[in-house]
CSV table of C-alpha atoms and ligand atoms in Angstrom, one decimal:
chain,number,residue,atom,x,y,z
A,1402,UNK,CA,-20.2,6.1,-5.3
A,1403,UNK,CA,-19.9,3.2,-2.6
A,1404,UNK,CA,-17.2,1.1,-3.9
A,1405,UNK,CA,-16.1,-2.7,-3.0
A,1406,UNK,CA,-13.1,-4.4,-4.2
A,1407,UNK,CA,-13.0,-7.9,-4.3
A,1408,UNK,CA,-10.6,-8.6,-6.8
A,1409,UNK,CA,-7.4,-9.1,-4.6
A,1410,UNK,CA,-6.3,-11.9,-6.7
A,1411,UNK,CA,-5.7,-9.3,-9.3
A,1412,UNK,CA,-3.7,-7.0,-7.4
A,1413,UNK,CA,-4.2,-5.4,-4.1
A,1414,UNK,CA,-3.8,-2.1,-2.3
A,1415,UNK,CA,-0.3,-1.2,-0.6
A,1416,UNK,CA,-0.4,-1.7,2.6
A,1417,UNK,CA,0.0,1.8,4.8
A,1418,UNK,CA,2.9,0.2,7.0
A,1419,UNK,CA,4.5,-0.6,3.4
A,1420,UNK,CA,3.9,3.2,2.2
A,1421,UNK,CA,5.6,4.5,5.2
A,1422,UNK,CA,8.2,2.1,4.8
A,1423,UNK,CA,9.0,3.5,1.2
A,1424,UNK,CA,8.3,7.0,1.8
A,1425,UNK,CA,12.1,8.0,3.2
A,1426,UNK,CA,13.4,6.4,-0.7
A,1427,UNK,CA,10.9,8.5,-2.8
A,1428,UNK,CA,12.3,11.8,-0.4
A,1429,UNK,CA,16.1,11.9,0.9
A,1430,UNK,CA,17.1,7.8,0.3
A,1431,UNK,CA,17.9,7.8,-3.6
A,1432,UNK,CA,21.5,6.4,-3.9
A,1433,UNK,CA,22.3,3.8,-6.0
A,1434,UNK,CA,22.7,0.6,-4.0
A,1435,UNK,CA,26.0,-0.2,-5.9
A,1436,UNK,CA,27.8,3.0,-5.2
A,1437,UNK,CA,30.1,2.6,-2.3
A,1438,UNK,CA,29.8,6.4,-0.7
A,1439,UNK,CA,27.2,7.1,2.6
A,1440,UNK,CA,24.1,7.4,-0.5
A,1441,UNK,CA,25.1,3.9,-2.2
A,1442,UNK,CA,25.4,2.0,1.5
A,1443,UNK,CA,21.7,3.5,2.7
A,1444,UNK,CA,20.2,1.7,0.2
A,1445,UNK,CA,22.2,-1.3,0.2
A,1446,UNK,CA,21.6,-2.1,3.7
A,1447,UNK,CA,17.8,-1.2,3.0
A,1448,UNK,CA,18.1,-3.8,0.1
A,1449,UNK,CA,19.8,-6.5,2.0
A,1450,UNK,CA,17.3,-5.8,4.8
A,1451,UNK,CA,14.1,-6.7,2.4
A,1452,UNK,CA,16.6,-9.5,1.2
A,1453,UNK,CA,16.3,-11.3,4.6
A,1454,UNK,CA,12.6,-10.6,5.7
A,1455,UNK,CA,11.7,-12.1,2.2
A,1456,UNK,CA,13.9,-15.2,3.1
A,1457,UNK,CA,12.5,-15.6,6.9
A,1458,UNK,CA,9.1,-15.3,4.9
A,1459,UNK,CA,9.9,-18.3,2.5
A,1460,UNK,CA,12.1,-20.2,5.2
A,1461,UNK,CA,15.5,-20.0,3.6
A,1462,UNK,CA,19.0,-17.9,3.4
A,1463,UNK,CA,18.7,-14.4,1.7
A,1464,UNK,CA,21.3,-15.8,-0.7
A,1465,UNK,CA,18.6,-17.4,-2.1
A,1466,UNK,CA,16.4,-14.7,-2.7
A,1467,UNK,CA,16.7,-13.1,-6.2
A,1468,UNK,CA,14.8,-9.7,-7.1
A,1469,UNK,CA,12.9,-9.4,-10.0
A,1470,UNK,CA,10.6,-7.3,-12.0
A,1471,UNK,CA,7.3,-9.1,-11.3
A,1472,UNK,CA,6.0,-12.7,-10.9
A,1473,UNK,CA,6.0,-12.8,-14.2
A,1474,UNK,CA,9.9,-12.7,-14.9
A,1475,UNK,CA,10.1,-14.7,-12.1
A,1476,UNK,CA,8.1,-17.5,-14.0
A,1477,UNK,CA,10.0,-16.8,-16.9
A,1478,UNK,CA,13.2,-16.9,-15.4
A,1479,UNK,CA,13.2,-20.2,-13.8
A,1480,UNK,CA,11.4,-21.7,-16.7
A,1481,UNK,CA,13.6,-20.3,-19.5
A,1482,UNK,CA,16.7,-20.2,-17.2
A,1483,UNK,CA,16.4,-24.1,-16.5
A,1484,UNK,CA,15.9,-24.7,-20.0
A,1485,UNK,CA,18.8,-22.6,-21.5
A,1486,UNK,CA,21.4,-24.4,-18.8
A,1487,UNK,CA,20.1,-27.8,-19.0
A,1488,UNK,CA,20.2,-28.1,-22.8
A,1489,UNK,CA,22.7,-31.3,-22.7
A,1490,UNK,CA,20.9,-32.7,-20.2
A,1491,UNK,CA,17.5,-32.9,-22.0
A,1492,UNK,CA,14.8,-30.8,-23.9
A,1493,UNK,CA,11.4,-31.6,-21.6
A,1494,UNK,CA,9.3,-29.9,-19.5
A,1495,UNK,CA,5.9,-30.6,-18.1
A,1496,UNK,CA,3.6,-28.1,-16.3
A,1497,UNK,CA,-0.1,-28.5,-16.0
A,1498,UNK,CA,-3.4,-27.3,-17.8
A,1499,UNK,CA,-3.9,-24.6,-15.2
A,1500,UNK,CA,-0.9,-22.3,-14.7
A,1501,UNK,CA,-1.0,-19.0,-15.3
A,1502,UNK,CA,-0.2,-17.3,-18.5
A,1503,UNK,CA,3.5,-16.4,-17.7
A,1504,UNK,CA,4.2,-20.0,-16.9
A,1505,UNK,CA,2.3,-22.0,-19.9
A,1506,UNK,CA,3.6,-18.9,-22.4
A,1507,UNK,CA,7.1,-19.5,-21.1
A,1508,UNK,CA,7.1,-23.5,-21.8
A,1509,UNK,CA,5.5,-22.3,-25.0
A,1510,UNK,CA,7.9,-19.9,-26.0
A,1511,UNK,CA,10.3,-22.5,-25.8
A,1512,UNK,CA,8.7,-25.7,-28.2
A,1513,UNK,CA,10.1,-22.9,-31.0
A,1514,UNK,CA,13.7,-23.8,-29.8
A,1515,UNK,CA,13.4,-27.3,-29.7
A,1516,UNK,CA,11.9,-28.2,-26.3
A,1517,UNK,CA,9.5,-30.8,-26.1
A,1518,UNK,CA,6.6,-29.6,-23.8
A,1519,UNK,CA,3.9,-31.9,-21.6
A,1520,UNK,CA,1.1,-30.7,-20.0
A,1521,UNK,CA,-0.6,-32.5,-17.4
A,1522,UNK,CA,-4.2,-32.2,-17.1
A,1523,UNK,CA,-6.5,-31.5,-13.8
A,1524,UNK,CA,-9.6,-33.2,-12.3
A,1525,UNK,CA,-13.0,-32.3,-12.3
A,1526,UNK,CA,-11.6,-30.0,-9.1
A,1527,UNK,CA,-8.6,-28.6,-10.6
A,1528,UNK,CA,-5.6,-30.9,-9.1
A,1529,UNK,CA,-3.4,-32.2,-11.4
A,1530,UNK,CA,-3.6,-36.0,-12.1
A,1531,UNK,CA,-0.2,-37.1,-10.0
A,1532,UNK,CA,-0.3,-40.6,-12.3
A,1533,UNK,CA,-0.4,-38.5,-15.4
A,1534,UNK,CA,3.0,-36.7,-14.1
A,1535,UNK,CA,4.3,-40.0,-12.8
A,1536,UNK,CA,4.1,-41.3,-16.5
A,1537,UNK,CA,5.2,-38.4,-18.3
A,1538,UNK,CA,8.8,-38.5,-16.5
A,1539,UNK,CA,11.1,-39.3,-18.7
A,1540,UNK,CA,14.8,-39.6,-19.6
A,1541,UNK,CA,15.3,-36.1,-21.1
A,1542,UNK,CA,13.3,-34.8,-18.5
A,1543,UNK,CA,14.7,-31.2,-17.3
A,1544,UNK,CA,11.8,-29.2,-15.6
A,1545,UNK,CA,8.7,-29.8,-13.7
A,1546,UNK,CA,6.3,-26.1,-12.8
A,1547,UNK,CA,3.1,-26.8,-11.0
A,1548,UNK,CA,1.3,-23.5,-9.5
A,1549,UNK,CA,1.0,-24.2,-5.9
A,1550,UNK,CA,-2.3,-22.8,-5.9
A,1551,UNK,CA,-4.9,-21.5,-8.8
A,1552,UNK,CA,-5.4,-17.9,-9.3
A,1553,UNK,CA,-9.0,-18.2,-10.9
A,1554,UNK,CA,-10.5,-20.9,-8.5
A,1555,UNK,CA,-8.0,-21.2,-5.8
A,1556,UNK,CA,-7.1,-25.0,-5.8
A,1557,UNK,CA,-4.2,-25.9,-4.3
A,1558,UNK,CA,-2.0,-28.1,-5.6
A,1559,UNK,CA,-0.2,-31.3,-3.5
A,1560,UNK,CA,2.9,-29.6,-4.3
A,1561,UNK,CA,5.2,-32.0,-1.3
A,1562,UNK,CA,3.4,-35.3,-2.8
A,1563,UNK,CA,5.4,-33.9,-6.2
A,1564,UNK,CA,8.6,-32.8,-5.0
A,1565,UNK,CA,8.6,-36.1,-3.0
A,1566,UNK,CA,8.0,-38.3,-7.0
A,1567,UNK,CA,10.3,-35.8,-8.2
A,1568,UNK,CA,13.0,-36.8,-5.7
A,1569,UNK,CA,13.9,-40.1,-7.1
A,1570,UNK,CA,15.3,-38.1,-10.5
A,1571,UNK,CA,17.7,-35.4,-11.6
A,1572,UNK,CA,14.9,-33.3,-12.7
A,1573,UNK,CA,14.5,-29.3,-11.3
A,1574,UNK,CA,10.6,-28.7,-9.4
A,1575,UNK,CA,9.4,-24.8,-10.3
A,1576,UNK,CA,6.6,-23.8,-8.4
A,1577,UNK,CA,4.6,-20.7,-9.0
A,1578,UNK,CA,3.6,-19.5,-6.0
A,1579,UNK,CA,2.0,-15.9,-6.5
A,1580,UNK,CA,-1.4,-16.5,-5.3
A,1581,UNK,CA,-0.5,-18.9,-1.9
A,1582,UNK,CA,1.4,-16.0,-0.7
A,1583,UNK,CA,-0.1,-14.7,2.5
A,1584,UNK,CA,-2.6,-17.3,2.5
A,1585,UNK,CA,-0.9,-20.6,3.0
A,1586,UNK,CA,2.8,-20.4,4.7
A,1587,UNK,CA,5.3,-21.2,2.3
A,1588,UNK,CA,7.9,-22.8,3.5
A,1589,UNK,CA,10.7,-23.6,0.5
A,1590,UNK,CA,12.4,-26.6,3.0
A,1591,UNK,CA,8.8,-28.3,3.7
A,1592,UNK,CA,7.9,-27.8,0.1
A,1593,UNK,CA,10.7,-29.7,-1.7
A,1594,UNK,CA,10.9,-27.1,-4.5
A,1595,UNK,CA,14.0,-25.9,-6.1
A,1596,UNK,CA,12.8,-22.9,-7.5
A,1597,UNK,CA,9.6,-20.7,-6.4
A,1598,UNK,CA,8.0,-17.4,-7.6
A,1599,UNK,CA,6.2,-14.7,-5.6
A,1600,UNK,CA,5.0,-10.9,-6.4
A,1601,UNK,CA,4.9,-7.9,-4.8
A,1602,UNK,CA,1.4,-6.5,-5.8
A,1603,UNK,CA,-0.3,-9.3,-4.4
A,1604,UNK,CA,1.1,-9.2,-1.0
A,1605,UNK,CA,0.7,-5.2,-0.5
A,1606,UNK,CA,3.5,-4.3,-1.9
A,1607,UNK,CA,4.0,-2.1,-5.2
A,1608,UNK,CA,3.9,-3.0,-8.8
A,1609,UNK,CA,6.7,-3.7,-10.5
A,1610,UNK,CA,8.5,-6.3,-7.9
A,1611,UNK,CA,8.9,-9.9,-7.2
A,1612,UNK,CA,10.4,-12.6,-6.3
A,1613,UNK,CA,12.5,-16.1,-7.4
A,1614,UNK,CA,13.7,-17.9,-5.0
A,1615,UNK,CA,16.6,-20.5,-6.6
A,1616,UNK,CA,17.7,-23.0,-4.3
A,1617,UNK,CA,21.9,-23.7,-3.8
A,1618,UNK,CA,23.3,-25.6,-6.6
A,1619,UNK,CA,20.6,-25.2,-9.0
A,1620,UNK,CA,21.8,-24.8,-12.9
A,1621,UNK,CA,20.6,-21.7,-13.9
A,1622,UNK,CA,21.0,-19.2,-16.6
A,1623,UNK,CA,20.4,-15.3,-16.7
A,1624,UNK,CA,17.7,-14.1,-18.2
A,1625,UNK,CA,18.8,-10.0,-18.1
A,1626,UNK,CA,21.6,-9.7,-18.8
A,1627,UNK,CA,24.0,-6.4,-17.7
A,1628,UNK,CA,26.1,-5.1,-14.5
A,1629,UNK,CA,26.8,-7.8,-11.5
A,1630,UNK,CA,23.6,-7.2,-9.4
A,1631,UNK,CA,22.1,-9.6,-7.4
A,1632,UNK,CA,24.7,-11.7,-7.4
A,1633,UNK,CA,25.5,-11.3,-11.2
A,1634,UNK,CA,22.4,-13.6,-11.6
A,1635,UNK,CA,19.9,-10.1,-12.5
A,1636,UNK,CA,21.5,-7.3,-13.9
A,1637,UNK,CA,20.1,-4.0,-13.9
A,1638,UNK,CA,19.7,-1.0,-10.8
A,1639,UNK,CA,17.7,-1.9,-8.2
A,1640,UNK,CA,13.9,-1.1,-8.2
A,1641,UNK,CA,14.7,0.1,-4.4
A,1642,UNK,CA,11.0,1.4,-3.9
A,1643,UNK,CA,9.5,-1.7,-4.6
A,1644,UNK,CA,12.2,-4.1,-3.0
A,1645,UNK,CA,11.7,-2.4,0.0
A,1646,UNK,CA,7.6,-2.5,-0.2
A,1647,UNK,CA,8.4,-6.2,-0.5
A,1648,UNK,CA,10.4,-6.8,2.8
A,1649,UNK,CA,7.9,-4.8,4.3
A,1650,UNK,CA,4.9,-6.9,3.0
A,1651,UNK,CA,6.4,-10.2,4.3
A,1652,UNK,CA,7.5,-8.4,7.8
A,1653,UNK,CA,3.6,-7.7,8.0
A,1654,UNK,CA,2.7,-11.0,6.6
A,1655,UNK,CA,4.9,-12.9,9.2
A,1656,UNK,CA,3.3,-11.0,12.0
A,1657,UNK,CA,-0.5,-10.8,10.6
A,1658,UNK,CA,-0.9,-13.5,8.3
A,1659,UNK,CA,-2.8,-16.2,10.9
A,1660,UNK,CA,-5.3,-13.7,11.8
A,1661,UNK,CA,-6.0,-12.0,8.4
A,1662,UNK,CA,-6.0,-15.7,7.1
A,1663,UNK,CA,-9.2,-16.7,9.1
A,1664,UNK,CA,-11.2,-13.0,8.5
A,1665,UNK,CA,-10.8,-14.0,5.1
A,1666,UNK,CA,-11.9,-17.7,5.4
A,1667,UNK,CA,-14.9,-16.4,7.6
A,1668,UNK,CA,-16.1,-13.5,5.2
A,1669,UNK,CA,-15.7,-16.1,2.4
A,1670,UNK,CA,-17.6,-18.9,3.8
A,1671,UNK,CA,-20.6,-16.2,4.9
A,1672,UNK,CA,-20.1,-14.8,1.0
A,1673,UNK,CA,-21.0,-18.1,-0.4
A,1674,UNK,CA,-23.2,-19.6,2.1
A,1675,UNK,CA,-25.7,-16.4,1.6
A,1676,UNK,CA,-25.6,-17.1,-2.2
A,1677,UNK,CA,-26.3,-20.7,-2.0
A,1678,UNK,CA,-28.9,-19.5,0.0
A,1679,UNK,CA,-30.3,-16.9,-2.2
A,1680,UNK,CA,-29.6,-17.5,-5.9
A,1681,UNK,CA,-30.6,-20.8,-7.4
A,1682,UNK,CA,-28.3,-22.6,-10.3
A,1683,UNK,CA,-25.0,-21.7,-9.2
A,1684,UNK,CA,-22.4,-23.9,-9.4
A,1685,UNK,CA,-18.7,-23.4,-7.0
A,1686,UNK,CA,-15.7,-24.0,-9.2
A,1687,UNK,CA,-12.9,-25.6,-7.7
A,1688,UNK,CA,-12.3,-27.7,-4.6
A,1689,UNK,CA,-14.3,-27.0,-1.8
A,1690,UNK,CA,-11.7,-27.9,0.8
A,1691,UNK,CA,-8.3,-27.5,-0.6
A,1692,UNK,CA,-8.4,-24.2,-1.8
A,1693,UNK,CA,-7.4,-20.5,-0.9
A,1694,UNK,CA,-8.8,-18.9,2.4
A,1695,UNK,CA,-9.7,-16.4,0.2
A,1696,UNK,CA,-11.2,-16.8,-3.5
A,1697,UNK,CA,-14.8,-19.0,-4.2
A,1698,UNK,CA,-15.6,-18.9,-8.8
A,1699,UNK,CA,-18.8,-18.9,-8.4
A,1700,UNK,CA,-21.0,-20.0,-12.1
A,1701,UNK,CA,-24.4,-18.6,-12.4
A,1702,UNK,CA,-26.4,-20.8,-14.8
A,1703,UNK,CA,-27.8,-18.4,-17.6
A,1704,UNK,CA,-25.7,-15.7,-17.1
A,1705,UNK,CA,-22.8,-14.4,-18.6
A,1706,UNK,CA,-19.6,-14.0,-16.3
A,1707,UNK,CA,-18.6,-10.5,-18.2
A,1708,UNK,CA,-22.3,-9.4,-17.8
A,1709,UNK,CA,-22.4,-9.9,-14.0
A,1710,UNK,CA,-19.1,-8.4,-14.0
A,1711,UNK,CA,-20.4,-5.2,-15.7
A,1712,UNK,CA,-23.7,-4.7,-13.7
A,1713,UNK,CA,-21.7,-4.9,-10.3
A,1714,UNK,CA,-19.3,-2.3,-11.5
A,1715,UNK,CA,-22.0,0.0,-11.8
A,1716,UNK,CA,-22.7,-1.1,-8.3
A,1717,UNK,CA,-19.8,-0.1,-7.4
A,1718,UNK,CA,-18.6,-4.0,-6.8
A,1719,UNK,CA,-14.8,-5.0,-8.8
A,1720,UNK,CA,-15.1,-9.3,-9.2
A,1721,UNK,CA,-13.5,-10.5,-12.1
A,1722,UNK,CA,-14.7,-12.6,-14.7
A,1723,UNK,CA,-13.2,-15.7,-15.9
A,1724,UNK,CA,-9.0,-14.6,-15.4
A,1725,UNK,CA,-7.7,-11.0,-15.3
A,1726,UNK,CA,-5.6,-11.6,-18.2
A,1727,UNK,CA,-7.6,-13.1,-20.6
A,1728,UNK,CA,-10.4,-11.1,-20.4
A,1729,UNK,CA,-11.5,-9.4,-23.7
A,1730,UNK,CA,-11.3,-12.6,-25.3
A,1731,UNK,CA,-14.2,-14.3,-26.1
A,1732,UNK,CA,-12.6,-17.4,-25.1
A,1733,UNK,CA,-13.8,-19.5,-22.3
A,1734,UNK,CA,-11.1,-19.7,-19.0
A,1735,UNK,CA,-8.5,-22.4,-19.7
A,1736,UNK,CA,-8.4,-23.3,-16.2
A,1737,UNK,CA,-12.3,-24.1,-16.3
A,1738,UNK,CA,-11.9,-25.6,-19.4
A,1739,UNK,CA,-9.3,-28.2,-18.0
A,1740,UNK,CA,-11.2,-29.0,-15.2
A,1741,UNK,CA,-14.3,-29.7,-17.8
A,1742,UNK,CA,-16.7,-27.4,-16.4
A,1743,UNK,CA,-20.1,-28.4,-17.6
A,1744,UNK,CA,-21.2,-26.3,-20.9
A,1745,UNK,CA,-23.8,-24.3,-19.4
A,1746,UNK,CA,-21.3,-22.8,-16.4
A,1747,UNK,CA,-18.4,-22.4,-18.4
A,1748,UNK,CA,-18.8,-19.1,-19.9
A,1749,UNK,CA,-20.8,-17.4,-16.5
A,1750,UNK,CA,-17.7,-18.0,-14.1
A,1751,UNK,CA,-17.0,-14.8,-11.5
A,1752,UNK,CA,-14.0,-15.0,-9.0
A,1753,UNK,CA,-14.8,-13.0,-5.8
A,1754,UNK,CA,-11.6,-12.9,-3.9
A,1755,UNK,CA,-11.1,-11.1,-1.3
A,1756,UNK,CA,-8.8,-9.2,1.0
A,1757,UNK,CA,-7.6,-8.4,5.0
A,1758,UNK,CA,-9.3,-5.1,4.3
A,1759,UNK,CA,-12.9,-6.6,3.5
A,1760,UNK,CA,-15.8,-5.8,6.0
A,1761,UNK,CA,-18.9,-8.0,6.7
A,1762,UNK,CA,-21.0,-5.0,5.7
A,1763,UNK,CA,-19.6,-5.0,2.0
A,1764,UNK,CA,-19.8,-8.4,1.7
A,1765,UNK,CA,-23.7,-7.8,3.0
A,1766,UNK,CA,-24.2,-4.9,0.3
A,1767,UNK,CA,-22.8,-7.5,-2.6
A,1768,UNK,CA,-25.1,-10.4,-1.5
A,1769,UNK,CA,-28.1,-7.6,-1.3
A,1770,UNK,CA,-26.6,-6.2,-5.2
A,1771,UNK,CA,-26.0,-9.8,-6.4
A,1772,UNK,CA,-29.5,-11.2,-6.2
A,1773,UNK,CA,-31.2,-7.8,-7.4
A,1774,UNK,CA,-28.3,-7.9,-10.7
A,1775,UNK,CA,-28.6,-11.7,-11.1
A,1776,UNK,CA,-32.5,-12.0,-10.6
A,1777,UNK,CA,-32.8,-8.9,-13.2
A,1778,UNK,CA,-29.9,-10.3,-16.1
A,1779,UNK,CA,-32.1,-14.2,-15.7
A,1780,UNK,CA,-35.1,-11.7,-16.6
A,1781,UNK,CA,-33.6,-10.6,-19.6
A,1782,UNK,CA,-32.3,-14.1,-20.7
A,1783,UNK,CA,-35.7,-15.4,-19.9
A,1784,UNK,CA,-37.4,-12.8,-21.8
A,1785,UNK,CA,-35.2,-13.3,-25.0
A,1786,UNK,CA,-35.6,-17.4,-25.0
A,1787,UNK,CA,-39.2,-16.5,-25.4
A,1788,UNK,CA,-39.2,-14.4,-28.3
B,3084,PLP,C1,-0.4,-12.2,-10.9
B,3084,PLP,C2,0.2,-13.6,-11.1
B,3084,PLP,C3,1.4,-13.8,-11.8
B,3084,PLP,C4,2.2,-12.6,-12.4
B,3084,PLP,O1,2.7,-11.7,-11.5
B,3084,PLP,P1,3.0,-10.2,-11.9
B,3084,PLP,O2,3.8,-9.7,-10.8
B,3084,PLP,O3,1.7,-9.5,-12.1
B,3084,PLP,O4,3.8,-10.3,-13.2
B,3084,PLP,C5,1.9,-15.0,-11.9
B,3084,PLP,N1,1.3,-16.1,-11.4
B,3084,PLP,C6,0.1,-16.0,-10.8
B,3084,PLP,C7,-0.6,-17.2,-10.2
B,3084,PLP,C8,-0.5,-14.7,-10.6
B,3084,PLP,O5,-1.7,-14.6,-10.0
């Protein structure tokens, strides 16, 4: 069957240049980077080589640059790692009513320990309200994470206006980054922040890998605890394979980026233009301007989001409904929620986001599959109101 994927926000495919680049450590290159014979010192410099295209990508010294397990530790880390330090400084944190799972779970996890946690809400668009944040500082103030862009609808967030508030106080600025990278340059310096998260399997590189950068100075804790890796700040052997998928993918990205930023944009725009054109009641989540190059959540009055999702599978077409993570729950999306997403849209969101590998003929055969799936589901809904 003819398949389309456009689900890169949940993960995408490794890049070939990144396979090739691995290849060599899944054959002869095994040694354990910590070993000091010929085997240990391949991989080390093959580590350390990853370590400084990852900090070129972000804009800062590869002493900065701390490998992980996954966006999600990386999240959890700073968030967890700030708190645990900071204790006799203060017990408050404040993110915002859109972050991802491993970032509102994290500040979550933490209210059973004492923290006090404030979370800022979002317009009608999905930025968070800047005088909400402005008012919520306080003395005991420790930690401030604000995604810098939304996985579901692809808002980005003013995250320099925040760093810049955040400036005037001794407070630490987390931003989740995961879904900006390769679309918007990230730049660590320009940003403001102090700590910043990427992942591997959304930039073409393998599962299993990411990043936290953690600028000089900052008070941190460990999370894992063990041997004297990465600077005795993340213990464990290094998951070689996918640090080195993750240089490559920000080599490529350095190099590619501009260009695969606008094929996206263009495919994106044409995407939703034709739908505007062809499918009455829909309604585009998120901010039309300030969002990703790459992601339009798209509402289709009368419909539910899982339904659509279902039909275009057996279309061969991957979209996701409402977020990745929380699907199987009956609950509505929390970031649609927050941005109060009018009752009859909020349960028939699908995110389209797409990738440097998309054609204009696939997004073609998904227009042509979208209006026969969505014309035929309104039938059914139609058809039951009656009866
Ligand atoms: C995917 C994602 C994460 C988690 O990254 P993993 O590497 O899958 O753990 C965190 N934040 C955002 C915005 C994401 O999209």
């Amino acid at each position: 069957m003819r398949r389309v994927y456009l689900d890169y926000n949940s993960t995408t495919p490794i890049d070939k240049e990144v396979k090739e680049a691995i290849m060599p450590f899944l054959e002869n290159k095994f040694g354990n980077p910590s070993n000091l014979h010929y085997f240990g010192r391949e991989t080390r410099e093959a580590i350390e080589n990853a370590r400084r295209k990852v900090a070129e990508f972000l804009n800062t010294k590869p002493e900065r640059i701390f490998f992980t397990s996954g966006g999600t530790e990386s999240c959890n880390w700073a968030i967890k790692g700030i708190a645990i330090a900071n204790q006799n400084k203060g017990n408050h944190i404040i993110t915002s009513a859109i972050e991802h799972s491993s970032v509102l779970n994290s500040c979550l996890a933490l209210k059973k320990f004492g923290f006090e946690i404030t979370i800022l809400p979002v317009d009608e668009y999905g930025i968070v309200d800047i005088d909400y944040l402005k008012k919520s500082i306080r003395k005991n103030t420790i930690l401030v994470s604000i995604m810098h862009s939304n996985n579901e609808v692809g808002t980005i967030q003013p995250i320099e206006e925040i760093s810049q508030i955040l400036k005037n106080y001794d407070i630490y600025f987390h931003t989740d980054a995961v879904a900006s990278a390769g679309k918007i340059k990230l730049d660590v310096e320009k940003l403001g922040v102090d700590l910043l998260t990427i992942s591997g399997h959304k930039i073409h590189a393998p599962k299993g890998v990411g990043v936290l950068y953690i600028r000089e100075g900052v008070n941190i804790e460990n999370l894992i605890h063990g041997g004297h890796h990465e600077q005795g700040k993340r213990a464990g052997t290094e998951n070689l394979i996918g640090i080195v998928g993750m240089g490559k993918a920000c080599e490529i990205l350095m190099r590619d980026m501009e260009k695969d930023i606008e094929k996206m944009k263009k495919l994106r725009d044409y995407l939703e233009k034709k739908i505007l054109e062809n499918i009455e009641d829909v309604r585009i989540n998120g901010h039309l301007e300030k969002r990703l190059c790459n992601t339009t959540n798209i509402s289709f009055g009368y419909i539910e989001g899982e339904a659509l999702l279902v039909n275009l599978d057996l279309e061969g077409i991957a979209v996701a409904s409402g977020s990745a993570c929380a699907s199987g729950e009956p609950e509505p999306s929390h970031v649609l929620k927050a941005m109060n997403v009018p009752i009859e849209y909020i349960n028939s969101p699908v995110r389209f986001s797409l990738g440097k590998e998309n054609t204009k003929e696939e997004i073609d055969y998904t227009i042509e599959v979208l209006i026969k799936v969505v014309k035929r589901l309104r039938e059914i809904t139609a058809f039951k109101k009656r009866i």
